[in-house]
PDB file of C-alpha atoms in Angstrom:
ATOM      1  CA  MET A   1      17.868  20.486  39.265  1.00 88.00           C
ATOM      2  CA  THR A   2      16.369  17.109  38.397  1.00 86.00           C
ATOM      3  CA  LEU A   3      15.169  16.703  34.821  1.00 82.00           C
ATOM      4  CA  ASN A   4      12.069  14.692  33.906  1.00 84.00           C
ATOM      5  CA  SER A   5      14.428  11.914  32.818  1.00 75.00           C
ATOM      6  CA  GLY A   6      15.760  11.685  36.382  1.00 79.00           C
ATOM      7  CA  VAL A   7      19.160  13.098  35.411  1.00 78.00           C
ATOM      8  CA  VAL A   8      20.460  15.709  37.845  1.00 83.00           C
ATOM      9  CA  MET A   9      21.760  18.820  36.067  1.00 87.00           C
ATOM     10  CA  PRO A  10      23.599  21.645  37.828  1.00 92.00           C
ATOM     11  CA  GLN A  11      21.659  24.913  37.673  1.00 92.00           C
ATOM     12  CA  LEU A  12      24.759  26.933  36.866  1.00 94.00           C
ATOM     13  CA  GLY A  13      27.052  26.036  33.995  1.00 95.00           C
ATOM     14  CA  PHE A  14      30.187  27.290  32.283  1.00 97.00           C
ATOM     15  CA  GLY A  15      30.175  27.840  28.505  1.00 95.00           C
ATOM     16  CA  VAL A  16      33.133  28.274  26.189  1.00 95.00           C
ATOM     17  CA  PHE A  17      31.686  30.018  23.129  1.00 94.00           C
ATOM     18  CA  ARG A  18      34.531  30.317  20.630  1.00 90.00           C
ATOM     19  CA  VAL A  19      37.251  30.352  23.277  1.00 94.00           C
ATOM     20  CA  PRO A  20      40.590  29.386  21.645  1.00 93.00           C
ATOM     21  CA  HIS A  21      42.078  25.986  22.527  1.00 88.00           C
ATOM     22  CA  GLU A  22      44.829  27.130  24.941  1.00 87.00           C
ATOM     23  CA  GLU A  23      42.457  29.500  26.716  1.00 96.00           C
ATOM     24  CA  THR A  24      39.845  26.734  26.887  1.00 96.00           C
ATOM     25  CA  LEU A  25      42.240  24.506  28.838  1.00 95.00           C
ATOM     26  CA  ARG A  26      42.863  27.269  31.379  1.00 96.00           C
ATOM     27  CA  ALA A  27      39.257  28.524  31.536  1.00 97.00           C
ATOM     28  CA  VAL A  28      37.624  25.108  31.954  1.00 97.00           C
ATOM     29  CA  GLY A  29      40.292  24.041  34.441  1.00 96.00           C
ATOM     30  CA  GLY A  30      39.626  27.198  36.448  1.00 97.00           C
ATOM     31  CA  ALA A  31      35.861  26.718  36.246  1.00 97.00           C
ATOM     32  CA  LEU A  32      36.146  23.150  37.522  1.00 97.00           C
ATOM     33  CA  SER A  33      38.477  24.277  40.330  1.00 97.00           C
ATOM     34  CA  ALA A  34      35.916  26.950  41.269  1.00 97.00           C
ATOM     35  CA  GLY A  35      33.228  24.280  41.577  1.00 96.00           C
ATOM     36  CA  TYR A  36      31.449  24.327  38.213  1.00 96.00           C
ATOM     37  CA  ARG A  37      30.197  20.866  37.275  1.00 94.00           C
ATOM     38  CA  SER A  38      28.315  21.752  34.074  1.00 94.00           C
ATOM     39  CA  ILE A  39      30.371  22.578  30.982  1.00 95.00           C
ATOM     40  CA  HIS A  40      28.868  23.511  27.604  1.00 94.00           C
ATOM     41  CA  THR A  41      30.556  23.698  24.210  1.00 93.00           C
ATOM     42  CA  ALA A  42      29.652  23.051  20.567  1.00 92.00           C
ATOM     43  CA  SER A  43      31.436  21.570  17.587  1.00 91.00           C
ATOM     44  CA  VAL A  44      31.279  24.934  15.806  1.00 92.00           C
ATOM     45  CA  HIS A  45      33.103  26.603  18.716  1.00 93.00           C
ATOM     46  CA  GLY A  46      36.214  24.644  17.727  1.00 92.00           C
ATOM     47  CA  ASN A  47      37.191  23.867  21.315  1.00 94.00           C
ATOM     48  CA  GLU A  48      35.688  20.474  22.146  1.00 95.00           C
ATOM     49  CA  ARG A  49      39.199  18.990  22.232  1.00 95.00           C
ATOM     50  CA  GLY A  50      40.275  21.615  24.773  1.00 96.00           C
ATOM     51  CA  VAL A  51      37.210  20.933  26.922  1.00 96.00           C
ATOM     52  CA  GLY A  52      37.925  17.194  26.831  1.00 94.00           C
ATOM     53  CA  THR A  53      41.581  17.706  27.731  1.00 95.00           C
ATOM     54  CA  ALA A  54      40.709  20.051  30.595  1.00 96.00           C
ATOM     55  CA  LEU A  55      38.140  17.591  31.963  1.00 94.00           C
ATOM     56  CA  ALA A  56      40.597  14.696  31.749  1.00 93.00           C
ATOM     57  CA  SER A  57      43.325  16.783  33.407  1.00 95.00           C
ATOM     58  CA  SER A  58      41.053  17.871  36.249  1.00 95.00           C
ATOM     59  CA  GLY A  59      41.139  14.496  37.963  1.00 94.00           C
ATOM     60  CA  LEU A  60      37.374  14.684  38.520  1.00 93.00           C
ATOM     61  CA  PRO A  61      35.348  11.571  37.716  1.00 89.00           C
ATOM     62  CA  ARG A  62      33.527  11.971  34.387  1.00 84.00           C
ATOM     63  CA  GLU A  63      30.209  11.037  35.999  1.00 82.00           C
ATOM     64  CA  ASP A  64      30.523  14.135  38.219  1.00 88.00           C
ATOM     65  CA  ILE A  65      30.495  16.464  35.201  1.00 90.00           C
ATOM     66  CA  PHE A  66      27.370  17.423  33.254  1.00 90.00           C
ATOM     67  CA  MET A  67      28.813  18.123  29.819  1.00 88.00           C
ATOM     68  CA  THR A  68      26.822  19.281  26.817  1.00 88.00           C
ATOM     69  CA  THR A  69      27.728  19.975  23.234  1.00 88.00           C
ATOM     70  CA  GLU A  70      25.876  20.918  20.075  1.00 89.00           C
ATOM     71  CA  LEU A  71      25.983  19.567  16.573  1.00 88.00           C
ATOM     72  CA  TRP A  72      26.573  21.934  13.690  1.00 88.00           C
ATOM     73  CA  ASN A  73      23.389  22.567  11.664  1.00 87.00           C
ATOM     74  CA  ASP A  74      24.698  20.658   8.633  1.00 89.00           C
ATOM     75  CA  ASP A  75      25.263  17.602  10.853  1.00 88.00           C
ATOM     76  CA  GLN A  76      21.740  17.342  12.256  1.00 85.00           C
ATOM     77  CA  SER A  77      20.323  15.029   9.597  1.00 86.00           C
ATOM     78  CA  LYS A  78      19.488  11.409  10.313  1.00 83.00           C
ATOM     79  CA  ASP A  79      22.418  10.290   8.174  1.00 88.00           C
ATOM     80  CA  LYS A  80      25.038  12.656   9.586  1.00 90.00           C
ATOM     81  CA  ALA A  81      24.087  12.967  13.276  1.00 87.00           C
ATOM     82  CA  PRO A  82      25.545   9.636  14.508  1.00 86.00           C
ATOM     83  CA  ASP A  83      28.952  10.313  12.961  1.00 89.00           C
ATOM     84  CA  ALA A  84      28.882  13.921  14.175  1.00 89.00           C
ATOM     85  CA  PHE A  85      28.129  12.716  17.718  1.00 87.00           C
ATOM     86  CA  ASP A  86      30.953  10.200  17.517  1.00 88.00           C
ATOM     87  CA  ALA A  87      33.372  12.912  16.343  1.00 92.00           C
ATOM     88  CA  SER A  88      32.317  15.266  19.152  1.00 91.00           C
ATOM     89  CA  LEU A  89      32.609  12.535  21.755  1.00 90.00           C
ATOM     90  CA  GLU A  90      36.095  11.673  20.493  1.00 92.00           C
ATOM     91  CA  ARG A  91      37.184  15.320  20.710  1.00 94.00           C
ATOM     92  CA  LEU A  92      35.629  15.571  24.187  1.00 92.00           C
ATOM     93  CA  ARG A  93      37.450  12.381  25.241  1.00 90.00           C
ATOM     94  CA  SER A  94      34.149  11.012  26.472  1.00 86.00           C
ATOM     95  CA  SER A  95      31.987   8.022  25.714  1.00 76.00           C
ATOM     96  CA  CYS A  96      28.817  10.049  26.109  1.00 65.00           C
ATOM     97  CA  THR A  97      27.321  13.382  27.099  1.00 47.00           C
ATOM     98  CA  PRO A  98      24.372  13.383  29.472  1.00 45.00           C
ATOM     99  CA  PRO A  99      21.032  14.519  28.047  1.00 45.00           C
ATOM    100  CA  SER A 100      20.629  18.223  27.365  1.00 43.00           C
ATOM    101  CA  SER A 101      18.317  20.444  25.374  1.00 36.00           C
ATOM    102  CA  ARG A 102      20.514  20.198  22.299  1.00 42.00           C
ATOM    103  CA  THR A 103      22.240  16.829  22.333  1.00 40.00           C
ATOM    104  CA  SER A 104      21.262  13.629  23.981  1.00 42.00           C
ATOM    105  CA  CYS A 105      22.421  10.115  24.581  1.00 47.00           C
ATOM    106  CA  ALA A 106      22.406   7.787  27.545  1.00 38.00           C
ATOM    107  CA  PRO A 107      24.852   8.641  30.332  1.00 34.00           C
ATOM    108  CA  SER A 108      27.742   6.245  30.104  1.00 31.00           C
ATOM    109  CA  THR A 109      29.224   5.264  33.414  1.00 30.00           C
ATOM    110  CA  PRO A 110      30.456   1.715  33.929  1.00 33.00           C
ATOM    111  CA  SER A 111      27.971   0.982  36.688  1.00 33.00           C
ATOM    112  CA  THR A 112      24.806   2.436  35.154  1.00 37.00           C
ATOM    113  CA  ALA A 113      24.786   2.316  31.375  1.00 38.00           C
ATOM    114  CA  SER A 114      26.358   0.937  28.278  1.00 40.00           C
ATOM    115  CA  PRO A 115      27.737   3.148  25.485  1.00 42.00           C
ATOM    116  CA  PRO A 116      25.117   4.735  23.227  1.00 42.00           C
ATOM    117  CA  ARG A 117      23.854   2.805  20.255  1.00 40.00           C
ATOM    118  CA  ARG A 118      23.954   4.643  16.969  1.00 40.00           C
ATOM    119  CA  GLY A 119      20.335   3.761  16.238  1.00 40.00           C
ATOM    120  CA  VAL A 120      19.022   5.639  19.273  1.00 40.00           C
ATOM    121  CA  LEU A 121      21.108   8.803  19.049  1.00 44.00           C
ATOM    122  CA  TRP A 122      19.233  10.540  16.254  1.00 43.00           C
ATOM    123  CA  PRO A 123      15.671  10.156  17.593  1.00 46.00           C
ATOM    124  CA  ARG A 124      16.762  11.384  21.027  1.00 46.00           C
ATOM    125  CA  ALA A 125      18.760  14.301  19.615  1.00 46.00           C
ATOM    126  CA  ARG A 126      15.991  15.244  17.248  1.00 43.00           C
ATOM    127  CA  SER A 127      13.232  15.141  19.846  1.00 42.00           C
ATOM    128  CA  SER A 128      15.323  17.037  22.401  1.00 41.00           C
ATOM    129  CA  ARG A 129      16.395  19.674  19.918  1.00 39.00           C
ATOM    130  CA  THR A 130      12.934  20.317  18.532  1.00 38.00           C
ATOM    131  CA  SER A 131      10.856  20.070  21.688  1.00 33.00           C
ATOM    132  CA  ARG A 132      13.386  21.568  24.109  1.00 32.00           C
ATOM    133  CA  SER A 133      11.891  19.445  26.824  1.00 31.00           C
ATOM    134  CA  PHE A 134      13.289  16.643  28.941  1.00 27.00           C
TER     135      PHE A 134
END
């Protein structure tokens, strides 16, 4: 499915709502082996680190995976969102997550984009989260 932004998003994704760390490694690894290319988590699920480890262990190029995460409600303010994004991206072992309905920043692949700038994260996240449009 192609979003209005031009980003291609798989129509079927795999979510890991509150799956414990060790199970997350196995579940996400299995999902990727089965052909899933969209993985969704959230900071509140407590398994972003497991998702990041499973993605890194899969051997798949990061640009082949559509990964989304969510910020915790308390972290969605203008002052807290950039640091919350940075923390999620560190746990996910990623420089960026492609745009989604809940979180958004520029895709970061060496050939197409530079890492996100803190000044643009909040407006994109806020507009995506509130409008739920792409």
